[in-house]
PDB file of C-alpha atoms in Angstrom:
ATOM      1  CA  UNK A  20       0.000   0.000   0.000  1.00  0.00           C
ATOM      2  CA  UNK A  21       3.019   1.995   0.552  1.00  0.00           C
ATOM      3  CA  UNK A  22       4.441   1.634  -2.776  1.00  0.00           C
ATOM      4  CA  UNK A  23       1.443   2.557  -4.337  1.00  0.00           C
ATOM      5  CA  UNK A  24       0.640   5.604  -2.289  1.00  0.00           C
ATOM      6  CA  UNK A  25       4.341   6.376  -3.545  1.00  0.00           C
ATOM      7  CA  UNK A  26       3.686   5.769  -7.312  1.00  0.00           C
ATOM      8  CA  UNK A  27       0.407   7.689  -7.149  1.00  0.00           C
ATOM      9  CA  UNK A  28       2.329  10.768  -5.262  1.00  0.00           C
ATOM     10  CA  UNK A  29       5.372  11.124  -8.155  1.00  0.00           C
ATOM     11  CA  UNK A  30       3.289  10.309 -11.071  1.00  0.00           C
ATOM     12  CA  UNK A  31       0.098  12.754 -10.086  1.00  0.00           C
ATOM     13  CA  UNK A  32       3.413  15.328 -10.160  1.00  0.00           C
ATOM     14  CA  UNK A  33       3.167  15.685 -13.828  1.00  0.00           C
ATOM     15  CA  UNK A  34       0.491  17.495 -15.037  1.00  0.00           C
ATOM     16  CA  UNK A  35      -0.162  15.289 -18.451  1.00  0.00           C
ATOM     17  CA  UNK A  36      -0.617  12.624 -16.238  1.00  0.00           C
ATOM     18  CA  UNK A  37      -3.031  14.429 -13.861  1.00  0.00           C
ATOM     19  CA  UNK A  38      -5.186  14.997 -17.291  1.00  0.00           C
ATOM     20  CA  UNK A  39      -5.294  12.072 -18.676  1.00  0.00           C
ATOM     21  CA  UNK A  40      -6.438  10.206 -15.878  1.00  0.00           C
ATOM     22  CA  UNK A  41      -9.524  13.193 -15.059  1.00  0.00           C
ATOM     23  CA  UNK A  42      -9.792  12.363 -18.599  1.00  0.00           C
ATOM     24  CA  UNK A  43     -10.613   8.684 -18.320  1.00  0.00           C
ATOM     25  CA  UNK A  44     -12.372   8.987 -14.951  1.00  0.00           C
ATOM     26  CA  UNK A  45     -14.978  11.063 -17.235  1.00  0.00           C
ATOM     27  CA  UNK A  46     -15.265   8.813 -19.791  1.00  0.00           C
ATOM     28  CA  UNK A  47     -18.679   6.854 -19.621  1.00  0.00           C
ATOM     29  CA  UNK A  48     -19.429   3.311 -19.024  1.00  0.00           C
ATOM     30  CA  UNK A  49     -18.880   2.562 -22.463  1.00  0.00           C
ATOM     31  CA  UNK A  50     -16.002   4.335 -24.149  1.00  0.00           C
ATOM     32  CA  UNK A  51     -17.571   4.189 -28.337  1.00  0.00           C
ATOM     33  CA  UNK A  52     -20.164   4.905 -27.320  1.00  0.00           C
ATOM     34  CA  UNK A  53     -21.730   7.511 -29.114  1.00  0.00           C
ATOM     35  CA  UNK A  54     -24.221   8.829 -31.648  1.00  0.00           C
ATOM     36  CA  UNK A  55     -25.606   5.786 -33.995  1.00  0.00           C
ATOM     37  CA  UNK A  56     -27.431   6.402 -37.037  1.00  0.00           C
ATOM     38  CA  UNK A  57     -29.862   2.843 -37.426  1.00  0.00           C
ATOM     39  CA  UNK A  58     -32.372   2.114 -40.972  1.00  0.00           C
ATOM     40  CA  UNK A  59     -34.400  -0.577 -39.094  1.00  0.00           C
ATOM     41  CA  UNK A  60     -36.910  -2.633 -41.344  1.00  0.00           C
ATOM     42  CA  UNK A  61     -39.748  -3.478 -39.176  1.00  0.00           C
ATOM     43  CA  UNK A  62     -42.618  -6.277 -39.262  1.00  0.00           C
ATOM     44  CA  UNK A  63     -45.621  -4.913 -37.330  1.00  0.00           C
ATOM     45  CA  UNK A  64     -48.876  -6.584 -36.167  1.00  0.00           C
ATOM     46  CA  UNK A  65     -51.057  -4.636 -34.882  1.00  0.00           C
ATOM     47  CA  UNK A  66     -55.028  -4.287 -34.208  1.00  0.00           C
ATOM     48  CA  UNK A  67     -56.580  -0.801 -34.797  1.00  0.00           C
ATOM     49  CA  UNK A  68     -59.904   0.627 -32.173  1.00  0.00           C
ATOM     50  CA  UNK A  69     -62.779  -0.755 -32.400  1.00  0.00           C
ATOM     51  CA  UNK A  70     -61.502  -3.808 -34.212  1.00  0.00           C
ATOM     52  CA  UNK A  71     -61.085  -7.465 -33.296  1.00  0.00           C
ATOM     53  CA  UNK A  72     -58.879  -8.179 -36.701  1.00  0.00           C
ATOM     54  CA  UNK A  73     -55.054  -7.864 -36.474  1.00  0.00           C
ATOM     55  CA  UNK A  74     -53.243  -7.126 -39.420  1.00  0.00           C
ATOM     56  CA  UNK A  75     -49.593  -7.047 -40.893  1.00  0.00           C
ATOM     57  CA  UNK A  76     -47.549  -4.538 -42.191  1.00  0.00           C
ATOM     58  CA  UNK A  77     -43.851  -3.937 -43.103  1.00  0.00           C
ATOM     59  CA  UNK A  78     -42.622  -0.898 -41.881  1.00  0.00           C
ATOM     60  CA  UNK A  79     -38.946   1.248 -42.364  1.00  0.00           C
ATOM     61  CA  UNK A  80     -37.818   3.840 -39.228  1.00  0.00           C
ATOM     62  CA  UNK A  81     -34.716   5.899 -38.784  1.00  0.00           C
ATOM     63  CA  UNK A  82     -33.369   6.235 -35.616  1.00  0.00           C
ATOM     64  CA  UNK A  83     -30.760   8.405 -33.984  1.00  0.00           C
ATOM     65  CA  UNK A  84     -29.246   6.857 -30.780  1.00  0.00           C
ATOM     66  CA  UNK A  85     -27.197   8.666 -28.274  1.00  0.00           C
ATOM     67  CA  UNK A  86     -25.808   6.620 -25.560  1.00  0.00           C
ATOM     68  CA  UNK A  87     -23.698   9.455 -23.571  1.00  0.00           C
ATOM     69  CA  UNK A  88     -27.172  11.652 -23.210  1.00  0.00           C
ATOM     70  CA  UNK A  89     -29.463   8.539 -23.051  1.00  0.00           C
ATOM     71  CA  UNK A  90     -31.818   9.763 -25.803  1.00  0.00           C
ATOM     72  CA  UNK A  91     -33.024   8.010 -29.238  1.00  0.00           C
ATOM     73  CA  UNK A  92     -35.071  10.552 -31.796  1.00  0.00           C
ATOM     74  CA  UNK A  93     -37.525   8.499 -34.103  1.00  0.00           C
ATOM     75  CA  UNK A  94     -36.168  10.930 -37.298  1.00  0.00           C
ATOM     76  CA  UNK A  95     -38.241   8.865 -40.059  1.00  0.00           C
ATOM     77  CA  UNK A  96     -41.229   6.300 -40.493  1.00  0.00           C
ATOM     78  CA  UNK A  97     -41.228   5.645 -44.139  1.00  0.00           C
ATOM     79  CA  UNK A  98     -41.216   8.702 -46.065  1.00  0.00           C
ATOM     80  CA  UNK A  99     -42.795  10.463 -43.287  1.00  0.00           C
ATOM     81  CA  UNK A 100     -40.600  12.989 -41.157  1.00  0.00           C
ATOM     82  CA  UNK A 101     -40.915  12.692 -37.335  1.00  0.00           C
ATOM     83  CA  UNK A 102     -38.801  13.807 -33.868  1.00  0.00           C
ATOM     84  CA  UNK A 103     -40.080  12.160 -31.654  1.00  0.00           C
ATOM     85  CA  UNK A 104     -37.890  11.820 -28.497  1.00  0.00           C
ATOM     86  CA  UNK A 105     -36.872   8.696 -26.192  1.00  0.00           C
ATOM     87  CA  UNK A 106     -35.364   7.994 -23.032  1.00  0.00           C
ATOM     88  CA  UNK A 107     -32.615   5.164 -22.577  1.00  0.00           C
ATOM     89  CA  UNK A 108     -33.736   3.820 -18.877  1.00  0.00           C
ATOM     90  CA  UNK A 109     -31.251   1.059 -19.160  1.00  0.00           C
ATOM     91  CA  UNK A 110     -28.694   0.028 -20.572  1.00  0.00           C
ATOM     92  CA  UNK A 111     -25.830  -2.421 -20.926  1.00  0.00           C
ATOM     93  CA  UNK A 112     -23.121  -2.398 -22.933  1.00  0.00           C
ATOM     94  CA  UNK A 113     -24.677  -4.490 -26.091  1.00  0.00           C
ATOM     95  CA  UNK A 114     -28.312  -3.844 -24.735  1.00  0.00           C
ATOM     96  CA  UNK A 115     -30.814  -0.777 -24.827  1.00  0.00           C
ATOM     97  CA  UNK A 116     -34.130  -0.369 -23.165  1.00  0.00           C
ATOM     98  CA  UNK A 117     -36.040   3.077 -24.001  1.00  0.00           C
ATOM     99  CA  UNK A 118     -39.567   4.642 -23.130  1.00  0.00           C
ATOM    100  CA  UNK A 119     -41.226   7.429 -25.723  1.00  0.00           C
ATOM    101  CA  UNK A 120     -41.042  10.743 -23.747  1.00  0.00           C
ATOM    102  CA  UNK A 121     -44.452  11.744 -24.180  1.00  0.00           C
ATOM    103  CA  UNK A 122     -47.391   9.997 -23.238  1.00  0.00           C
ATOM    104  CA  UNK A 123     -49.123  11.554 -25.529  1.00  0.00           C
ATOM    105  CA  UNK A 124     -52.592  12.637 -24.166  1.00  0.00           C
ATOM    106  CA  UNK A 125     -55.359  14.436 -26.086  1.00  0.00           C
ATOM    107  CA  UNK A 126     -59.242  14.475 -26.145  1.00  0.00           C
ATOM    108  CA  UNK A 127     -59.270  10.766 -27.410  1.00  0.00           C
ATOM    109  CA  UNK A 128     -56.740   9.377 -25.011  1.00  0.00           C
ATOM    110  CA  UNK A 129     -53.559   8.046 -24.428  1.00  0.00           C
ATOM    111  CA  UNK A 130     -50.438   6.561 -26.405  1.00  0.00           C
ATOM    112  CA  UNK A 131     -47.443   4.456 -24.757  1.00  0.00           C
ATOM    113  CA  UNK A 132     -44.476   3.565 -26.311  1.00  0.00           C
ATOM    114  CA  UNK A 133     -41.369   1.333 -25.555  1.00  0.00           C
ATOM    115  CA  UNK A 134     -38.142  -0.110 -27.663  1.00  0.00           C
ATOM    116  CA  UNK A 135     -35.589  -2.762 -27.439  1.00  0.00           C
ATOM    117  CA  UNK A 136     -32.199  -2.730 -29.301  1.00  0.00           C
ATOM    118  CA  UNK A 137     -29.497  -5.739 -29.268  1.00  0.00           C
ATOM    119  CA  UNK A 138     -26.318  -3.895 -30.471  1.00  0.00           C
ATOM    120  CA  UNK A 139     -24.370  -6.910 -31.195  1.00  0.00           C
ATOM    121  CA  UNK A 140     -27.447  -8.248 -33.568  1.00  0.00           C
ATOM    122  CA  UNK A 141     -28.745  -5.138 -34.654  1.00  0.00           C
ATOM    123  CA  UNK A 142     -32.228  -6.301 -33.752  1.00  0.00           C
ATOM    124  CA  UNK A 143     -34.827  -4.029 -32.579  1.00  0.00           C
ATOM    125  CA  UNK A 144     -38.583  -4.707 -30.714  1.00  0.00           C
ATOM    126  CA  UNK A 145     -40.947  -2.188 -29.769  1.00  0.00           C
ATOM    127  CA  UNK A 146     -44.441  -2.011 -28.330  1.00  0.00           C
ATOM    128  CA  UNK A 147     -47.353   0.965 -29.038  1.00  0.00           C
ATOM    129  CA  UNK A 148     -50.768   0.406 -26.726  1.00  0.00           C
ATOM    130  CA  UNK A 149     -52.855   2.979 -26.807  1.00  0.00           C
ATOM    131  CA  UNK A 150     -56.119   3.304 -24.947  1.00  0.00           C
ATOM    132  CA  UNK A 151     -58.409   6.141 -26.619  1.00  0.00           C
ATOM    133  CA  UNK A 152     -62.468   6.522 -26.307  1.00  0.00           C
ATOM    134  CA  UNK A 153     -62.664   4.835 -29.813  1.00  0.00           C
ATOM    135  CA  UNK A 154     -61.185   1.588 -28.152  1.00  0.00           C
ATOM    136  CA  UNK A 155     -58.018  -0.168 -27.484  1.00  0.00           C
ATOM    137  CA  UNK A 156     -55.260  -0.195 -29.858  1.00  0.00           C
ATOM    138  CA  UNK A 157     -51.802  -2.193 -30.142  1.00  0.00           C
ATOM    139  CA  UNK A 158     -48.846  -2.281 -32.440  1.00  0.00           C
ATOM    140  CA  UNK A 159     -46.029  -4.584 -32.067  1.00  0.00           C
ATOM    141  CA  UNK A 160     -43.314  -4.537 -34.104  1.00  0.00           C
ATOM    142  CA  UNK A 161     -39.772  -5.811 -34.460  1.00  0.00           C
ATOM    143  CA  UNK A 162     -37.276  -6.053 -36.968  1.00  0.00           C
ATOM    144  CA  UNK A 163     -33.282  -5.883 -38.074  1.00  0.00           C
ATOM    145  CA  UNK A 164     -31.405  -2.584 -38.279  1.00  0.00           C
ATOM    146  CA  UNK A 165     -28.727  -1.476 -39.999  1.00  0.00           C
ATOM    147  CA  UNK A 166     -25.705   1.523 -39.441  1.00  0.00           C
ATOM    148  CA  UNK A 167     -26.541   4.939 -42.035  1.00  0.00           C
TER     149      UNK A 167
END
């Protein structure tokens, strides 16, 4: 404990030293992490208010993931522009769990949204429920994603 006390004393001397371990001390959990840029070609089944039928359809989103700030924007559904904002509430090094921001309430109801995203496979799942006065209405979809 001695020696190391020692080493710590002389090399915390130097002030490049100092830096560059503040520097790494501030680094997050995951060092590349940073801002991805994912195409992700969806499946979805989902069943619309008022409705007992489900039904399939192929969908293609554009995502913008930032793991230092914990936020994905939805940029793109199709051809159709969008920002809508997520939170990352957990995450692993391969692994991301995030909720839509907004629960987005308005005079017909309510609209919850979740994602999951495997980093290694580049596999994404997600989850819309919405409860409105037409009815209940759910859309899952999942799908493989791929770098811009």
């Amino acid at each position: 404990m001695i020696r190391f006390k020692k080493f710590l004393r002389t090399k915390f001397k130097t002030k490049s030293f100092f830096f560059s371990f503040l520097l790494i001390l501030t680094f997050p959990e995951n060092v590349s992490a940073g801002i991805l840029n994912l195409n992700c070609n969806a499946k979805s089944h989902y069943k619309n208010e008022n409705s007992e039928i489900w039904n399939n359809t192929n969908y293609q989103y554009e995502f913008e993931i930032n793991q230092r700030t914990k936020k994905i924007v939805l940029k793109k559904v199709d051809e159709t522009i969008y920002d809508f904002p997520f939170t990352i509430t957990n995450q692993t090094e391969n692994h991301i769990i995030a909720i839509l921001d907004v629960i987005y309430p308005n005079q017909e109801g309510i609209l919850f949204t979740a994602l999951t995203l495997d980093l290694n496979s580049q596999n994404i799942t997600g989850v819309n429920t919405m409860n409105t006065t037409k009815g209940i209405a759910f859309d899952n979809f999942y799908g493989k994603c791929f770098q811009i």
